Amino acid sequence: MDIQTVGVIGAGQMGNGIAHVFALAGYDVVINDVSIENLEASKQIIEANIGRQVAKGKLTEAEQKAALDRIRTTSDIADLGPCDLVIEAATENEAIKHKIFETIAPHLAPHTILTSNTSSISITRLAAATDRPEKFMGFHFMNPVPVMQLVELIRGIATDDETYQTLKAVVAKLGKTSASAEDFPAFIVNRILMPMINEAVYTLYEGVGTVESIDTSLKLGANHPMGPLELADFIGLDTCLAIMNVLHEGLADTKYRPCPLLVKYVEAGWLGRKTKRGFYDYRGETPVPTR
Ligand code: CAA
């Protein structure tokens, strides 16, 4: 199936990144969000992020302008109905996602492929609540989307082969690499990454290391581009906790028990970079560890 128009639901970090890479690859993109504020900020954020690539000489200003011209925003989710492909990139909350699919369903064209950028929720369960489980898939981008090479493709039990092959070709057109994962809690990347981050929080909780020594250890001792606590702040501590809960509940194994210290940070509203405080305090010039 030929995809030309793409609807993105959610103008947060992931939705903006997804719109950015699709527009650069030549797709027409419509972004929808319930927050007018998010929608208004969205194009400026994308312009600034493409600007980084222009500053590095990787893209020209003409390419930046052409990509931005291919993006429009709307507060009415019905405007996404005629798109060939819709990507839901709202918060990691199953009830919210169900509500979104329920709202958009009557407006969707019969051929539209519906996907979720969920990082952990069952694709089969999300698909079952739509009118098109055979045209529904998990389409999981990594953060920051313009930089990260991987897209995870997750088929639900009913997803048909045409939908899978179409999305595989779309990933190739984006210049990215796909990896297929079976539909089990948190798929591949987060099944492995989140327990590592959770273990780093336990290491901090038990006093084995400080924020600084834990991050330095993994950066210099395992060649990770970011330490696990810095990465947790970057992803969002609420998202990390939500994924650990999905693993814990879905696989019923105590090895996935979220660290109480991670829970405490989330309860405090210290969610990482987006709230300017998490394992580091970002309110000053340079990040300062909070423990
Ligand atoms: N848009 C466009 N370009 C961007 C960008 C953005 N939003 N963010 C960074 N970049 C570019 C920069 O321009 C820079 O380009 P060059 O290589 O051409 O110089 C490059 O990315 C590196 O950026 P910086 O120099 O600013 O910073 P850095 O070298 O410290 O790298 C990083 C930043 C790429 C984020 C790196 O630290 C990294 O790879 N971190 C790990 C990220 C990671 O693990 N992501 C996965 C999270 S898990 C996930 O997403 C799944 C989930 O469901 C939770």
Coordinates of C-alpha atoms and ligand atoms in Angstrom, one line a residue:
M1 CA 0.0 0.0 0.0
D2 CA 1.3 3.5 -0.9
I3 CA 1.4 5.9 2.1
Q4 CA 1.4 9.6 1.4
T5 CA -0.4 11.3 4.2
V6 CA 0.3 10.7 7.9
G7 CA -1.6 11.8 10.9
V8 CA 0.2 12.1 14.3
I9 CA -1.8 12.2 17.5
G10 CA 0.0 13.9 20.3
A11 CA 2.4 16.9 19.9
G12 CA 4.7 15.9 22.7
Q13 CA 8.4 14.9 22.5
M14 CA 7.6 11.7 20.5
G15 CA 4.9 13.1 18.3
N16 CA 7.0 16.1 17.2
G17 CA 10.0 13.9 16.5
I18 CA 7.8 11.5 14.4
A19 CA 6.3 14.4 12.5
H20 CA 9.8 15.8 11.9
V21 CA 11.2 12.6 10.3
F22 CA 8.0 11.9 8.2
A23 CA 8.0 15.5 6.8
L24 CA 11.7 15.3 5.9
A25 CA 11.0 12.0 4.1
G26 CA 8.4 13.7 1.9
Y27 CA 5.2 12.7 3.6
D28 CA 2.4 15.2 4.2
V29 CA 1.8 15.3 8.0
V30 CA -1.1 16.4 10.1
I31 CA -0.5 16.8 13.9
N32 CA -3.3 16.7 16.4
D33 CA -3.3 17.4 20.1
V34 CA -5.9 18.2 22.7
S35 CA -3.7 21.0 23.9
I36 CA -3.7 24.2 21.7
E37 CA -0.5 25.2 23.5
N38 CA 1.3 22.0 22.5
L39 CA 0.0 22.4 18.9
E40 CA 1.2 26.0 18.7
A41 CA 4.7 25.1 20.1
S42 CA 4.9 22.0 17.8
K43 CA 6.0 23.6 14.5
Q44 CA 8.6 25.9 16.3
I45 CA 10.1 22.9 18.1
I46 CA 10.3 20.9 14.8
E47 CA 11.8 23.9 13.0
A48 CA 14.5 24.3 15.8
N49 CA 15.3 20.6 15.7
I50 CA 15.6 20.5 11.9
G51 CA 17.7 23.7 12.4
R52 CA 20.2 21.6 14.3
Q53 CA 20.6 19.3 11.2
V54 CA 20.9 22.4 9.0
A55 CA 23.6 23.9 11.3
K56 CA 25.5 20.6 11.0
G57 CA 25.4 20.9 7.2
K58 CA 23.3 17.7 7.0
L59 CA 20.3 19.5 5.4
T60 CA 19.8 22.7 3.5
E61 CA 17.5 25.6 4.5
A62 CA 15.4 24.8 1.4
E63 CA 14.9 21.2 2.7
Q64 CA 13.9 22.6 6.1
K65 CA 11.3 24.9 4.6
A66 CA 9.9 22.2 2.3
A67 CA 9.5 19.8 5.3
L68 CA 7.8 22.5 7.5
D69 CA 5.5 23.3 4.6
R70 CA 4.4 19.7 4.6
I71 CA 3.2 19.9 8.2
R72 CA -0.1 21.2 9.4
T73 CA -1.7 21.1 12.9
T74 CA -5.3 20.7 14.0
S75 CA -7.1 20.5 17.2
D76 CA -9.9 18.4 15.6
I77 CA -8.9 14.7 15.5
A78 CA -11.5 14.1 12.7
D79 CA -9.1 15.9 10.3
L80 CA -6.8 12.9 10.5
G81 CA -9.5 10.5 9.3
P82 CA -8.5 10.6 5.6
C83 CA -4.8 10.0 6.2
D84 CA -3.2 6.8 4.9
L85 CA -1.5 6.1 8.2
V86 CA -2.3 7.4 11.7
I87 CA 0.3 7.2 14.5
E88 CA -1.0 7.6 18.0
A89 CA 1.8 9.1 20.2
A90 CA -0.2 10.3 23.2
T91 CA 0.7 9.6 26.9
E92 CA 1.5 6.1 28.0
N93 CA -1.9 5.5 29.5
E94 CA -4.2 2.7 28.2
A95 CA -7.5 4.4 29.0
I96 CA -6.4 7.6 27.1
K97 CA -5.3 5.5 24.1
H98 CA -8.6 3.6 24.0
K99 CA -10.5 6.9 24.2
I100 CA -8.5 8.3 21.3
F101 CA -9.1 5.3 19.1
E102 CA -12.8 5.4 20.0
T103 CA -13.0 9.1 19.0
I104 CA -11.2 8.8 15.7
A105 CA -12.8 5.5 14.6
P106 CA -15.9 7.0 12.9
H107 CA -13.8 9.4 10.9
L108 CA -11.2 6.9 9.5
A109 CA -11.1 6.0 5.8
P110 CA -11.5 2.3 5.2
H111 CA -7.9 1.9 4.0
T112 CA -6.2 3.8 6.9
I113 CA -3.6 1.9 8.9
L114 CA -3.8 2.7 12.6
T115 CA -0.7 2.4 14.8
S116 CA 0.4 3.2 18.3
N117 CA 3.8 4.4 19.4
T118 CA 3.2 2.7 22.8
S119 CA 6.4 1.6 24.4
S120 CA 4.8 -1.3 26.4
I121 CA 1.0 -1.8 26.1
S122 CA -0.4 -4.9 24.5
I123 CA -1.0 -4.2 20.8
T124 CA -3.5 -7.1 20.6
R125 CA -5.6 -5.5 23.4
L126 CA -5.4 -2.0 21.8
A127 CA -6.3 -3.4 18.4
A128 CA -9.2 -5.4 19.7
A129 CA -10.9 -2.2 20.8
T130 CA -10.8 -0.7 17.3
D131 CA -12.8 -1.5 14.1
R132 CA -9.6 -2.7 12.3
P133 CA -7.4 -5.1 14.2
E134 CA -6.0 -6.4 11.0
K135 CA -4.8 -2.9 10.0
F136 CA -3.5 -2.1 13.5
M137 CA 0.2 -2.3 14.6
G138 CA 2.7 -1.2 17.2
F139 CA 5.0 1.4 15.6
H140 CA 7.6 2.2 18.3
F141 CA 10.0 5.1 17.7
M142 CA 12.9 5.8 20.0
N143 CA 13.7 9.2 21.6
P144 CA 15.2 11.5 20.1
V145 CA 13.4 10.3 17.0
P146 CA 15.4 12.3 14.5
V147 CA 18.6 10.8 15.8
M148 CA 17.8 7.2 16.8
Q149 CA 18.0 4.6 14.0
L150 CA 15.6 2.0 15.3
V151 CA 11.8 1.6 14.9
E152 CA 10.3 -1.5 16.6
L153 CA 7.5 -3.1 14.6
I154 CA 5.0 -5.1 16.7
R155 CA 2.2 -7.2 15.1
G156 CA -0.9 -7.9 17.2
I157 CA -2.4 -11.3 16.8
A158 CA -4.7 -10.1 14.0
T159 CA -2.4 -7.8 12.1
D160 CA -2.3 -8.8 8.4
D161 CA 0.9 -9.2 6.4
E162 CA 0.1 -6.2 4.1
T163 CA 0.0 -3.8 7.0
Y164 CA 3.3 -5.2 8.3
Q165 CA 5.0 -5.0 4.9
T166 CA 3.7 -1.5 4.4
L167 CA 5.1 -0.2 7.6
K168 CA 8.4 -2.0 7.0
A169 CA 8.7 -0.1 3.7
V170 CA 7.8 3.2 5.4
V171 CA 10.6 2.7 8.0
A172 CA 13.1 2.1 5.1
K173 CA 11.8 5.3 3.4
L174 CA 12.5 7.2 6.6
G175 CA 16.1 6.0 6.3
K176 CA 15.7 4.0 9.6
T177 CA 16.0 0.3 10.5
S178 CA 13.2 -1.8 11.7
A179 CA 13.3 -4.7 14.1
S180 CA 10.3 -6.9 14.7
A181 CA 9.1 -7.8 18.2
E182 CA 6.4 -10.2 19.3
D183 CA 3.5 -8.6 21.3
F184 CA 4.6 -9.3 24.9
P185 CA 5.0 -6.7 27.6
A186 CA 7.4 -3.8 26.6
F187 CA 8.5 -5.7 23.4
I188 CA 12.3 -5.8 23.1
V189 CA 14.0 -2.5 23.7
N190 CA 12.1 -1.6 26.9
R191 CA 12.1 -5.2 28.2
I192 CA 15.8 -5.0 28.4
L193 CA 16.4 -1.2 28.9
M194 CA 13.9 -0.5 31.7
P195 CA 15.0 -3.2 34.1
M196 CA 18.5 -1.8 33.7
I197 CA 17.3 1.7 34.5
N198 CA 15.3 0.3 37.4
E199 CA 18.4 -1.5 38.7
A200 CA 20.3 1.7 38.5
V201 CA 17.7 3.3 40.7
Y202 CA 18.0 0.4 43.2
T203 CA 21.7 0.9 43.1
L204 CA 21.1 4.5 44.2
Y205 CA 18.4 3.5 46.7
E206 CA 20.7 1.0 48.4
G207 CA 23.5 3.5 48.5
V208 CA 25.9 1.5 46.3
G209 CA 26.6 4.6 44.3
T210 CA 25.6 8.3 43.9
V211 CA 23.8 9.6 40.9
E212 CA 27.1 10.8 39.6
S213 CA 29.1 7.6 40.2
I214 CA 26.3 5.4 38.7
D215 CA 26.1 7.4 35.5
T216 CA 29.9 7.8 35.2
S217 CA 30.3 4.0 35.6
L218 CA 27.9 3.1 32.8
K219 CA 29.1 5.9 30.5
L220 CA 32.8 5.1 30.8
G221 CA 32.6 1.5 31.9
A222 CA 30.1 0.2 29.4
N223 CA 30.3 3.0 26.7
H224 CA 26.7 4.0 27.0
P225 CA 26.1 7.5 25.5
M226 CA 24.2 8.5 28.6
G227 CA 24.2 7.1 32.2
P228 CA 21.1 5.2 33.2
L229 CA 19.8 7.9 35.5
E230 CA 20.5 10.7 33.0
L231 CA 18.6 8.6 30.4
A232 CA 15.7 8.0 32.8
D233 CA 15.4 11.7 33.2
F234 CA 15.5 12.1 29.4
I235 CA 12.8 9.5 28.9
G236 CA 10.6 10.7 31.8
L237 CA 10.4 9.0 35.2
D238 CA 6.6 8.6 34.8
T239 CA 7.1 6.8 31.5
C240 CA 9.9 4.6 33.1
L241 CA 7.5 3.7 36.0
A242 CA 4.6 3.0 33.7
I243 CA 6.7 0.6 31.7
M244 CA 8.0 -1.2 34.8
N245 CA 4.4 -1.6 36.0
V246 CA 3.4 -3.1 32.7
L247 CA 6.4 -5.6 33.0
H248 CA 5.6 -6.3 36.6
E249 CA 1.9 -6.9 36.0
G250 CA 2.2 -8.5 32.6
L251 CA 4.9 -11.0 33.4
A252 CA 4.1 -11.4 37.1
D253 CA 7.7 -11.7 38.1
T254 CA 9.1 -9.9 41.2
K255 CA 12.3 -9.2 39.2
Y256 CA 10.4 -6.3 37.6
R257 CA 9.3 -4.7 40.8
P258 CA 9.6 -0.9 40.4
C259 CA 12.2 0.6 42.8
P260 CA 10.4 2.5 45.6
L261 CA 12.7 5.4 45.0
L262 CA 11.5 5.7 41.4
V263 CA 7.9 5.7 42.7
K264 CA 8.8 8.4 45.2
Y265 CA 10.3 10.7 42.5
V266 CA 7.2 10.3 40.4
E267 CA 5.0 11.0 43.4
A268 CA 6.9 14.2 44.0
G269 CA 6.3 15.3 40.4
W270 CA 10.0 15.1 39.7
L271 CA 9.6 13.5 36.3
G272 CA 13.0 14.4 34.8
R273 CA 13.9 16.9 32.2
K274 CA 10.3 17.8 31.3
T275 CA 9.6 19.1 34.8
K276 CA 13.2 20.4 35.2
R277 CA 13.9 18.0 38.1
G278 CA 14.5 14.3 38.4
F279 CA 17.7 12.5 39.3
Y280 CA 19.2 15.8 38.3
D281 CA 18.0 19.4 38.8
Y282 CA 18.0 21.2 35.5
R283 CA 16.9 24.6 36.7
G284 CA 20.4 26.0 36.6
E285 CA 23.1 26.2 33.9
T286 CA 24.3 22.7 34.4
P287 CA 22.4 19.7 35.7
V288 CA 23.1 19.0 39.4
P289 CA 22.4 15.6 41.0
T290 CA 19.5 15.6 43.4
R291 CA 21.0 12.8 45.6
Ligands
CAA1 N1 16.5 16.6 16.6 C1 17.5 16.6 15.7 N2 18.8 16.3 16.0 C2 19.1 16.1 17.3 C3 18.1 16.0 18.3 C4 16.8 16.3 17.9 N3 15.8 16.3 18.8 N4 18.7 15.7 19.5 C5 20.0 15.6 19.2 N5 20.2 15.8 17.9 C6 21.5 15.6 17.2 C7 22.5 16.7 17.4 O1 22.3 17.7 16.5 C8 23.8 16.0 17.1 O2 24.1 15.8 15.7 P1 25.5 15.4 15.2 O3 25.8 14.0 15.5 O4 25.4 15.6 13.7 O5 26.5 16.4 15.8 C9 23.5 14.6 17.7 O6 22.1 14.4 17.7 C10 24.1 14.4 19.1 O7 23.5 15.4 19.9 P2 24.3 16.3 20.9 O8 25.7 16.6 20.4 O9 23.5 17.5 21.3 O10 24.4 15.5 22.2 P3 25.0 14.1 22.5 O11 26.2 13.8 21.7 O12 25.2 14.1 23.9 O13 23.9 13.1 22.0 C11 22.0 11.8 22.3 C12 22.6 13.2 22.5 C13 21.8 11.5 20.8 C14 20.6 11.9 22.9 C15 22.8 10.7 23.0 O14 23.1 11.1 24.3 C16 22.2 9.4 23.1 O15 22.2 8.6 22.1 N6 21.6 9.1 24.2 C17 20.8 7.8 24.4 C18 19.5 7.9 23.8 C19 18.7 6.7 24.0 O16 19.1 5.7 24.5 N7 17.4 6.8 23.5 C20 16.5 5.7 23.6 C21 15.6 5.9 24.8 S1 14.5 4.6 25.1 C22 13.3 4.9 24.1 O17 13.1 5.9 23.4 C23 12.2 3.9 24.1 C24 11.1 4.2 25.0 O18 10.0 3.7 24.7 C25 11.3 4.8 26.3

